[in-house]
XYZ file of C-alpha atoms in Angstrom:
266
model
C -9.892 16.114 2.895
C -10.214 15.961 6.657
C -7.897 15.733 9.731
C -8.418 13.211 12.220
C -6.703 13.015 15.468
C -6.491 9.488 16.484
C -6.295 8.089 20.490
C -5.228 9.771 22.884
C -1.794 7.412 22.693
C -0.789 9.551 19.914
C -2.046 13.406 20.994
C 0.495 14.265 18.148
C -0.691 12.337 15.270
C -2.815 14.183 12.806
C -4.644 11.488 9.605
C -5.403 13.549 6.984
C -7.649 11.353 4.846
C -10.463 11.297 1.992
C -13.905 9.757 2.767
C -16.445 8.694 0.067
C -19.262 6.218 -0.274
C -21.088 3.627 1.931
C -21.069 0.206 2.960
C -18.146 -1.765 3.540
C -15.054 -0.364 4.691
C -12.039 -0.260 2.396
C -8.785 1.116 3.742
C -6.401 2.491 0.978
C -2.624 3.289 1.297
C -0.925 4.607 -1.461
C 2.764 3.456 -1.706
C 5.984 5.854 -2.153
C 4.448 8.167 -5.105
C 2.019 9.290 -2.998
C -2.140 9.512 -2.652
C -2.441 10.275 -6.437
C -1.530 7.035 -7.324
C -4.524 5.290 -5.688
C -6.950 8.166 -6.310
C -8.389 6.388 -9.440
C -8.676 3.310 -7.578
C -10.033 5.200 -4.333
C -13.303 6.815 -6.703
C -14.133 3.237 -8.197
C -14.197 1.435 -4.280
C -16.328 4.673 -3.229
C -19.326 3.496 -5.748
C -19.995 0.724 -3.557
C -17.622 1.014 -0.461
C -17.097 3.554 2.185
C -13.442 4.334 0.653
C -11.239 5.763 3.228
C -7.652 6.867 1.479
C -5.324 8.882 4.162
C -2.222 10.808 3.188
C 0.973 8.903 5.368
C 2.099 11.231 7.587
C 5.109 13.101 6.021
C 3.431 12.931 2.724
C 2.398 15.923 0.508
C 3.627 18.286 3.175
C 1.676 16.883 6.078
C 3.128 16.493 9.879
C 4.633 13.236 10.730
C 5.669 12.807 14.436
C 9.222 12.269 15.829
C 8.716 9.006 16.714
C 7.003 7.644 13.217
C 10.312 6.233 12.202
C 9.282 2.929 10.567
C 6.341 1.009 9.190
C 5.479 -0.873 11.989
C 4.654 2.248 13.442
C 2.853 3.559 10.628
C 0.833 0.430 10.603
C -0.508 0.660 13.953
C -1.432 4.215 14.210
C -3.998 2.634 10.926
C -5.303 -0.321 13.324
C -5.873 2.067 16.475
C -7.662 4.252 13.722
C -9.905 1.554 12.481
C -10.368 0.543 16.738
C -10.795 3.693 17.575
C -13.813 4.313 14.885
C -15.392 0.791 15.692
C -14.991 -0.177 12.565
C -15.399 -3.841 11.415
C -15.120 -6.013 8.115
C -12.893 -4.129 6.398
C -10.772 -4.991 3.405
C -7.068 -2.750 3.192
C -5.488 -2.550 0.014
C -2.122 -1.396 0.329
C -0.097 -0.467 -3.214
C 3.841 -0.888 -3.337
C 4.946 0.798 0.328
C 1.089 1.068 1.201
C 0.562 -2.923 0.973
C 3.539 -3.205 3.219
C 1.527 -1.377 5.576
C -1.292 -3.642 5.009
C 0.566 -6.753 5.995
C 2.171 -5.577 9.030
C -1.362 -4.533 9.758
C -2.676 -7.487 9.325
C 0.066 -9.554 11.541
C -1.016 -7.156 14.312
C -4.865 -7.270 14.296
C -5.709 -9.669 17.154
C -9.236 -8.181 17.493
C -9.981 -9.157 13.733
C -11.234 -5.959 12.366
C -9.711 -7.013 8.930
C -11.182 -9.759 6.980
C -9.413 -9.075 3.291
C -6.239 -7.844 2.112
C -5.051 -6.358 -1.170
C -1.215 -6.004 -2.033
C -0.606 -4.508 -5.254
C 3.179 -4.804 -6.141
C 3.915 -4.280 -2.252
C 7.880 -4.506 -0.854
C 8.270 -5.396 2.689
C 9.729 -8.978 2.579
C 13.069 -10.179 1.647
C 13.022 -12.702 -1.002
C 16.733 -13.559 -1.274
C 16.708 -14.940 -4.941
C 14.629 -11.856 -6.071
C 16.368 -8.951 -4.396
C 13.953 -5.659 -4.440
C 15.522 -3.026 -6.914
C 17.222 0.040 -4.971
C 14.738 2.750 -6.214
C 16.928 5.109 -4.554
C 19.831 4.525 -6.738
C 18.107 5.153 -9.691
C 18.132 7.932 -12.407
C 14.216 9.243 -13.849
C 14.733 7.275 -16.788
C 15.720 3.767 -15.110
C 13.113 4.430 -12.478
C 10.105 4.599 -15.485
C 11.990 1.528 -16.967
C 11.566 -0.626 -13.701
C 8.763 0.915 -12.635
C 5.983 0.787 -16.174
C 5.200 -1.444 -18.818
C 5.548 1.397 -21.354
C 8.322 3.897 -19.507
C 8.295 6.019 -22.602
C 4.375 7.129 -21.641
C 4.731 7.807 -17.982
C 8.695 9.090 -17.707
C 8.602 12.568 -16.740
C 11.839 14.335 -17.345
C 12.891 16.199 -13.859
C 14.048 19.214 -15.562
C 10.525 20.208 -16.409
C 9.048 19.785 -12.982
C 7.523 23.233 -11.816
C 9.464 23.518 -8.382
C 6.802 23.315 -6.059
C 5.789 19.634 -7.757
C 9.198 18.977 -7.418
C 9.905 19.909 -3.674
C 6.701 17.521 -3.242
C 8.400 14.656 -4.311
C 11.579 15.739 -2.631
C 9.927 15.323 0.847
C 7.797 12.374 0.084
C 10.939 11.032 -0.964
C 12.689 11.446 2.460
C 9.982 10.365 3.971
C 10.347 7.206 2.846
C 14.176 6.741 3.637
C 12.718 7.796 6.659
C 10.308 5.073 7.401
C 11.790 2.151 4.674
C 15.310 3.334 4.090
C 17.063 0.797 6.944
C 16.597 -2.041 6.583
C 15.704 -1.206 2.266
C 12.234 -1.488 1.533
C 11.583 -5.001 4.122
C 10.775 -5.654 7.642
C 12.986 -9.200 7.696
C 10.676 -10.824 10.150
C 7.544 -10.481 8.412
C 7.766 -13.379 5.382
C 8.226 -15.959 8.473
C 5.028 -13.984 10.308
C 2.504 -14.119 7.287
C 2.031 -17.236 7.809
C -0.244 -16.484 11.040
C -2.674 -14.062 8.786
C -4.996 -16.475 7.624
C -7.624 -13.493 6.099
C -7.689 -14.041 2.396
C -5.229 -12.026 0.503
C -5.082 -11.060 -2.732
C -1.394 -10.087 -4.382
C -1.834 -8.086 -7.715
C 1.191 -7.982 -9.437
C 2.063 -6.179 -12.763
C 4.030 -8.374 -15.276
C 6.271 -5.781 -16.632
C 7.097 -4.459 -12.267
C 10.927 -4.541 -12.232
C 10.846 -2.921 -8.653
C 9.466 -6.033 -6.880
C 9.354 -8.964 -9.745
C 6.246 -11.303 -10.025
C 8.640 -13.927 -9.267
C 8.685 -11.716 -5.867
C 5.389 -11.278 -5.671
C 4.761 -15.642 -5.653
C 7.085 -16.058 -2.718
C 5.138 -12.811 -0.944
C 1.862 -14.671 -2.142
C 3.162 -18.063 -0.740
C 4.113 -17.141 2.613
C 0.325 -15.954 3.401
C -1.867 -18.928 5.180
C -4.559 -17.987 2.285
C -3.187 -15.745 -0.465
C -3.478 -15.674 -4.185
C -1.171 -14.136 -6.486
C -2.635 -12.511 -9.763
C -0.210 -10.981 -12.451
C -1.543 -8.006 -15.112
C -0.409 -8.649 -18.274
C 1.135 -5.264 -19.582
C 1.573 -3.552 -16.320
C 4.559 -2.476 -14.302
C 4.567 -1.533 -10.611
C 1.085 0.639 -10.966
C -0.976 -2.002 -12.381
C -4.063 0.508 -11.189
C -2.748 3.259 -13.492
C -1.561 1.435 -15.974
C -4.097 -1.120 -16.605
C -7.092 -0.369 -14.193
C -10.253 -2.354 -15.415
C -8.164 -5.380 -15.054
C -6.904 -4.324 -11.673
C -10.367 -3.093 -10.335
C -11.897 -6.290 -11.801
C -9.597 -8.426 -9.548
C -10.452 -6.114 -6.470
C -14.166 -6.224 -6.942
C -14.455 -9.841 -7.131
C -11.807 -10.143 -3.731
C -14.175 -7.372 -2.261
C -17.542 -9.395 -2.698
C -15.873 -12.739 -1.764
C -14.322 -11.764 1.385
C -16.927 -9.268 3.026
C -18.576 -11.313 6.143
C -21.753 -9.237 5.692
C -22.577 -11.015 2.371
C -21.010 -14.424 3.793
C -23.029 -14.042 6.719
C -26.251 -12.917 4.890
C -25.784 -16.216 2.336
């Protein structure tokens, strides 16, 4: 892990972030459960990427400023990051909360540092017929029931959390009612402003998610000027946990066909 301090617009900011591999860069944001849940994902990328997975301020215990109240916020302080590094070409893949990030990322970048997207079960929009589930209001068991293909594998009783684990989730749970609590889970201007990111985006979707429903994921998918929505058979809102060679087999193909190096060098 390393701490970055971005531009001197945000003297306060502190990105603590892993770095592995070469080549391309690959931006990933881990949604609500935190940097574990795209760690997996983050090793494969770094084989033949430069992976670059930051902890969201506010997350696992680390600083997040007064003034990071929303996503929009959260997705800038990534773009000034990328800016400030001179980085170019680079693919984000953003899972549940993290692929929000991605997209209001991507609405932003007028200097066209990104050139792929990848949304894995990502909230953000409002779909009115296919209303995102209120994770919030949810007891462990329904939350492994919307959230997995096979609940009775990954549901995790709270009672036998040691307490540090659980004071963990505790914060990086008010984080996000922090930064996604008001309006739930959705910006309601961005479905109308996808439309103007015209990068090629690829929506992963698990079949089983009951968070954010594929149904959910086709309207997200739609709204894009060049997206493509792929569903996981057997997979709920972690398709990259759940069922990773299928996931990572979508990503590596979307990585190769969307990287202007090789386009260029073709």
């Amino acid at each position: 892990m390393t701490t970055d301090r971005t531009a001197a617009v945000y003297p306060d900011l502190s990105l603590t972030m892993s770095e592995a591999g070469s080549g391309r860069p690959v931006l990933l944001l881990h949604g609500g459960g935190g940097p574990a849940t795209v760690a997996g994902l983050a090793g494969h990328i770094a084989r033949t990427a430069h992976a670059i997975t930051p902890v969201h301020p506010g997350w696992d215990g680390t600083h997040r400023p007064e003034w990071l109240t929303g996503i929009d916020d959260l997705a800038l302080a990534y773009l000034h990051h990328l800016r400030d590094r001179r980085l170019d070409d680079v693919l984000v893949i953003g899972s549940s909360l993290g692929g929000w990030t991605a997209a209001e990322m991507a609405v932003r970048d007028t200097a066209g540092i990104i050139t792929g997207l990848v949304l894995i079960s990502a909230v953000g929009v409002n779909v009115e017929t296919e209303p995102i589930t209120d994770f919030f209001a949810l007891d462990a068991r329904s939350a492994a029931e919307h959230s997995w293909h096979d609940p009775d594998r990954y549901h995790v009783d709270p009672a036998g959390i040691p307490a540090g684990e659980l004071a963990r989730r505790q914060g990086n749970t008010a984080t996000v009612r922090t930064l996604a609590g008001d309006p739930y889970m959705h910006d309601p201007k961005l479905l109308r402003r996808l439309g103007r990111v015209h990068v090629p985006t690829l929506l992963v979707w698990g079949e089983s998610d009951r968070i954010v429903t594929p149904a959910y994921g086709a309207a997200y998918a739609d709204a894009f000027a060049n997206g493509t929505l792929e569903v996981v058979p057997e997979a709920g809102h972690l398709p990259q946990i759940e069922q990773p060679e299928a996931t990572i087999a979508l990503i590596d193909a979307h990585l190769r066909r969307t990287s202007t190096r090789l386009i260029d060098a073709g």
